[in-house]
Coordinates of C-alpha atoms in Angstrom, one line a residue:
M5 CA -1.6 4.4 23.8
V6 CA -0.3 6.5 21.3
S7 CA -1.8 8.6 18.9
K8 CA 1.2 9.1 16.5
V9 CA 2.6 6.1 14.4
A10 CA 6.3 6.0 12.5
I11 CA 6.6 3.4 9.4
V12 CA 10.6 2.9 9.3
S13 CA 12.2 1.3 6.5
G14 CA 15.5 -0.1 7.3
S15 CA 15.0 -0.1 11.1
G16 CA 16.6 -3.4 11.8
R17 CA 19.8 -2.0 11.6
G18 CA 21.9 1.4 11.5
I19 CA 20.5 4.7 10.7
G20 CA 17.1 3.7 10.5
R21 CA 17.4 1.4 13.7
A22 CA 18.7 4.8 15.3
I23 CA 15.9 6.6 13.8
A24 CA 13.1 4.0 15.1
I25 CA 14.2 4.2 19.0
R26 CA 14.0 8.1 18.9
L27 CA 10.4 7.8 17.7
A28 CA 9.4 5.0 20.3
K29 CA 11.5 7.8 22.6
E30 CA 9.1 10.7 22.0
G31 CA 6.2 8.7 22.0
F32 CA 5.5 7.2 18.2
G33 CA 4.4 3.5 17.8
V34 CA 6.8 2.2 15.6
V35 CA 6.6 -0.1 12.5
V36 CA 9.9 -1.8 12.5
N37 CA 10.2 -2.6 8.8
Y38 CA 13.3 -4.9 8.1
K39 CA 14.5 -6.5 4.8
R40 CA 16.2 -9.9 5.4
H41 CA 17.3 -11.0 9.1
D42 CA 14.7 -11.7 11.9
E43 CA 17.1 -11.2 14.2
E44 CA 18.2 -7.3 13.2
G45 CA 14.0 -6.9 13.6
E46 CA 14.1 -8.3 16.9
E47 CA 17.3 -6.6 18.2
T48 CA 15.5 -3.6 17.3
M49 CA 11.8 -4.4 19.0
R50 CA 14.1 -5.2 22.2
L51 CA 15.1 -2.0 22.0
I52 CA 12.4 -0.1 21.5
K53 CA 10.6 -1.9 24.3
N54 CA 13.7 -1.1 26.6
V55 CA 12.9 2.3 26.6
N56 CA 9.0 1.8 27.1
G57 CA 7.7 2.2 23.9
E58 CA 5.2 0.4 21.4
A59 CA 6.0 -1.3 18.4
I60 CA 5.4 -3.7 16.1
M61 CA 8.0 -5.6 13.2
V62 CA 7.1 -6.2 9.4
K63 CA 9.3 -8.0 7.0
A64 CA 8.9 -6.7 3.5
D65 CA 10.9 -5.4 1.1
V66 CA 9.3 -1.7 0.3
A67 CA 11.6 -0.8 -2.5
T68 CA 9.5 -2.6 -5.1
A69 CA 5.6 -2.6 -5.6
D70 CA 5.3 -6.1 -4.9
G71 CA 8.0 -6.2 -2.2
G72 CA 5.3 -6.4 0.6
K73 CA 2.9 -9.1 -1.0
D74 CA 4.2 -11.8 1.3

């Protein structure tokens, strides 16, 4: 069980992915937020699980107020 949760936007790839993995290693539960490609979010989830981290995936465009309504 985790006591801290981090929402990491753009964590499907690049710097966002690296931040999400680092936070998972430090004991955070991670919300993997990505905008387009499910495969990218799934890969980040796999990498987090490889370090015994806990995470969920949320596909949403957080750049706009309406981006998370779908």
